[in-house]
């Protein structure tokens, strides 16, 4: 139905399938600056402070992530491979948990590309539908789904007021729940976006 509607309106319909074994389709890092990259990854990996003893380790992971995103790597794979050179030895040793998660994220085949012609930005600017198929079980894909939502919010928030209205339909919302999503529910209307949530 979305595809048919786009065809009738002469708009783009883009299908992205994040599931295991799918070909490269999307680069979530494309056109992101160092601050956006840091936000994407720290949010997707749940590195925010939670008032727990584990916050000590999250502080270390955030410190490592700030170093790794500073040079604006072009992909998650490039970010992971740069860690031994960019992190001093003690920080590298203490952030192995973070690096393991990033390695897992980099293993998702659908994002193993440096190009995607700024798919999200094109849809925002010109209209159409970006339809993303994700997962309810695969941990790396679940992290990636959160990243893509955050990237969309970043792009919408950067534009001037009065741009094309954006509607997000988030199905099976419990698999997208994160602090950035909750925050977006209270802030994105002012930026010309609304979010429809579906759950069982």
Coordinates of C-alpha atoms in Angstrom, one line a residue:
X1 CA 0.0 0.0 0.0
X2 CA 2.8 2.4 0.8
X3 CA 4.6 1.6 -2.4
X4 CA 1.4 2.0 -4.5
X5 CA 0.7 5.3 -2.8
X6 CA 4.2 6.6 -3.6
X7 CA 3.8 5.4 -7.2
X8 CA 0.5 7.3 -7.6
X9 CA 2.0 10.4 -6.1
X10 CA 5.3 10.1 -8.1
X11 CA 7.3 9.9 -4.9
X12 CA 10.2 7.6 -3.9
X13 CA 9.5 4.3 -2.1
X14 CA 12.7 2.9 -0.5
X15 CA 12.8 -0.4 1.2
X16 CA 15.6 -1.2 3.7
X17 CA 15.9 -4.7 5.1
X18 CA 18.1 -4.9 8.2
X19 CA 17.7 -8.6 8.8
X20 CA 20.6 -11.1 8.8
X21 CA 22.3 -11.8 5.5
X22 CA 20.8 -9.0 3.6
X23 CA 23.0 -7.0 1.1
X24 CA 24.6 -3.7 2.0
X25 CA 21.9 -0.9 1.7
X26 CA 22.5 1.8 4.2
X27 CA 25.3 3.7 6.0
X28 CA 24.0 5.3 9.2
X29 CA 27.2 7.4 9.5
X30 CA 26.7 9.2 6.2
X31 CA 26.9 13.0 6.5
X32 CA 27.0 12.8 10.3
X33 CA 29.4 15.0 12.3
X34 CA 31.4 13.9 15.3
X35 CA 28.7 15.1 17.8
X36 CA 26.0 13.3 15.9
X37 CA 28.0 10.1 15.7
X38 CA 28.7 10.2 19.4
X39 CA 25.0 10.6 20.1
X40 CA 24.0 7.9 17.7
X41 CA 26.2 5.3 19.3
X42 CA 26.0 6.3 22.9
X43 CA 22.2 6.2 22.7
X44 CA 22.0 2.9 20.7
X45 CA 24.4 1.2 23.1
X46 CA 22.6 2.6 26.2
X47 CA 25.7 4.4 27.6
X48 CA 23.7 7.0 29.5
X49 CA 24.0 7.3 33.3
X50 CA 21.4 5.3 35.2
X51 CA 22.4 5.9 38.9
X52 CA 23.9 2.4 39.1
X53 CA 27.3 1.0 40.0
X54 CA 27.8 0.2 36.3
X55 CA 27.8 3.9 35.5
X56 CA 31.6 3.8 36.3
X57 CA 32.1 1.5 33.3
X58 CA 29.7 3.5 31.1
X59 CA 31.8 6.6 31.9
X60 CA 34.8 4.8 30.5
X61 CA 32.9 3.6 27.4
X62 CA 31.7 7.1 26.7
X63 CA 35.2 8.5 27.0
X64 CA 36.5 5.9 24.5
X65 CA 33.5 6.7 22.2
X66 CA 34.3 10.4 22.2
X67 CA 37.9 9.6 21.1
X68 CA 36.7 7.2 18.4
X69 CA 34.1 9.6 16.9
X70 CA 36.3 12.7 16.9
X71 CA 37.8 11.9 13.5
X72 CA 34.4 11.3 11.9
X73 CA 34.9 7.7 10.8
X74 CA 33.0 6.9 7.6
X75 CA 31.5 3.6 8.9
X76 CA 31.2 1.5 12.1
X77 CA 33.8 -0.9 10.7
X78 CA 36.3 2.0 10.3
X79 CA 35.5 3.2 13.8
X80 CA 36.2 -0.3 15.3
X81 CA 39.4 -0.8 13.3
X82 CA 40.8 2.6 14.4
X83 CA 40.5 1.8 18.1
X84 CA 44.0 0.3 18.7
X85 CA 45.6 3.4 17.2
X86 CA 43.4 6.1 18.7
X87 CA 42.9 4.8 22.3
X88 CA 45.7 4.8 24.7
X89 CA 46.5 1.4 26.0
X90 CA 44.7 1.6 29.4
X91 CA 41.6 3.0 27.9
X92 CA 41.7 0.4 25.1
X93 CA 42.0 -2.4 27.6
X94 CA 39.1 -1.0 29.8
X95 CA 36.7 -0.5 26.9
X96 CA 36.7 -4.0 25.5
X97 CA 33.0 -4.4 26.2
X98 CA 32.2 -1.3 24.2
X99 CA 34.4 -2.5 21.3
X100 CA 32.7 -5.9 21.3
X101 CA 29.3 -4.3 21.0
X102 CA 30.6 -2.1 18.2
X103 CA 32.1 -5.1 16.4
X104 CA 28.7 -6.9 16.7
X105 CA 27.0 -3.8 15.2
X106 CA 29.6 -3.6 12.4
X107 CA 28.8 -7.3 11.5
X108 CA 25.3 -6.4 10.3
X109 CA 25.6 -6.9 6.6
X110 CA 23.0 -4.3 5.5
X111 CA 25.1 -1.4 6.7
X112 CA 28.5 -2.6 5.3
X113 CA 28.6 0.2 2.7
X114 CA 30.1 3.7 2.6
X115 CA 27.3 5.0 0.4
X116 CA 23.5 5.3 0.5
X117 CA 23.0 8.6 -1.3
X118 CA 21.7 10.2 1.9
X119 CA 18.4 8.2 1.7
X120 CA 16.9 9.7 4.9
X121 CA 17.8 13.3 3.9
X122 CA 16.3 12.8 0.4
X123 CA 13.0 11.5 1.8
X124 CA 12.9 14.4 4.2
X125 CA 13.5 16.9 1.5
X126 CA 11.5 15.5 -1.3
X127 CA 8.8 13.3 0.3
X128 CA 8.1 9.6 -0.2
X129 CA 8.4 6.6 2.1
X130 CA 11.4 5.0 3.7
X131 CA 10.2 1.5 4.9
X132 CA 12.6 -0.2 7.2
X133 CA 12.3 -3.9 8.1
X134 CA 14.0 -4.8 11.4
X135 CA 14.2 -7.6 14.0
X136 CA 12.6 -8.4 17.3
X137 CA 15.4 -10.7 18.4
X138 CA 18.8 -10.0 16.9
X139 CA 20.7 -7.8 19.3
X140 CA 22.8 -6.0 16.7
X141 CA 19.8 -5.2 14.5
X142 CA 17.9 -3.9 17.6
X143 CA 20.8 -1.5 18.3
X144 CA 20.8 -0.5 14.7
X145 CA 17.1 0.2 14.6
X146 CA 17.5 2.6 17.5
X147 CA 20.4 4.3 15.7
X148 CA 18.4 4.9 12.6
X149 CA 15.5 6.4 14.6
X150 CA 18.0 8.8 16.3
X151 CA 19.6 9.7 13.0
X152 CA 16.1 10.6 11.6
X153 CA 15.5 12.8 14.6
X154 CA 18.9 14.5 14.2
X155 CA 18.2 15.3 10.6
X156 CA 14.7 16.7 11.3
X157 CA 15.9 18.8 14.2
X158 CA 18.7 20.4 12.0
X159 CA 16.3 21.8 9.4
X160 CA 14.7 25.2 9.5
X161 CA 11.1 25.4 10.7
X162 CA 8.4 25.2 8.0
X163 CA 9.9 22.2 6.1
X164 CA 8.0 19.2 4.8
X165 CA 6.0 17.4 7.5
X166 CA 7.4 14.0 8.5
X167 CA 5.3 11.1 9.9
X168 CA 7.0 8.2 11.6
X169 CA 5.1 5.0 12.1
X170 CA 6.9 2.9 14.7
X171 CA 5.5 -0.7 14.8
X172 CA 6.3 -3.0 17.7
X173 CA 7.4 0.0 19.7
X174 CA 8.8 -1.9 22.6
X175 CA 11.8 -2.9 20.4
X176 CA 12.6 0.7 19.8
X177 CA 12.2 2.1 23.3
X178 CA 15.1 4.2 24.4
X179 CA 15.6 7.6 26.1
X180 CA 15.9 9.4 22.7
X181 CA 12.6 8.0 21.6
X182 CA 10.8 9.1 24.8
X183 CA 12.4 12.6 24.5
X184 CA 11.4 12.8 20.8
X185 CA 7.8 12.3 21.7
X186 CA 7.8 15.6 23.6
X187 CA 10.0 17.6 21.2
X188 CA 9.6 16.7 17.5
X189 CA 6.2 18.3 16.9
X190 CA 7.8 21.7 17.0
X191 CA 10.2 20.5 14.3
X192 CA 7.4 19.3 12.0
X193 CA 7.3 15.6 12.8
X194 CA 4.8 13.3 14.5
X195 CA 5.2 9.7 15.6
X196 CA 2.6 7.0 15.5
X197 CA 3.2 4.2 18.0
X198 CA 1.9 0.6 17.5
X199 CA 2.1 -2.1 20.2
X200 CA 0.4 -5.3 21.3

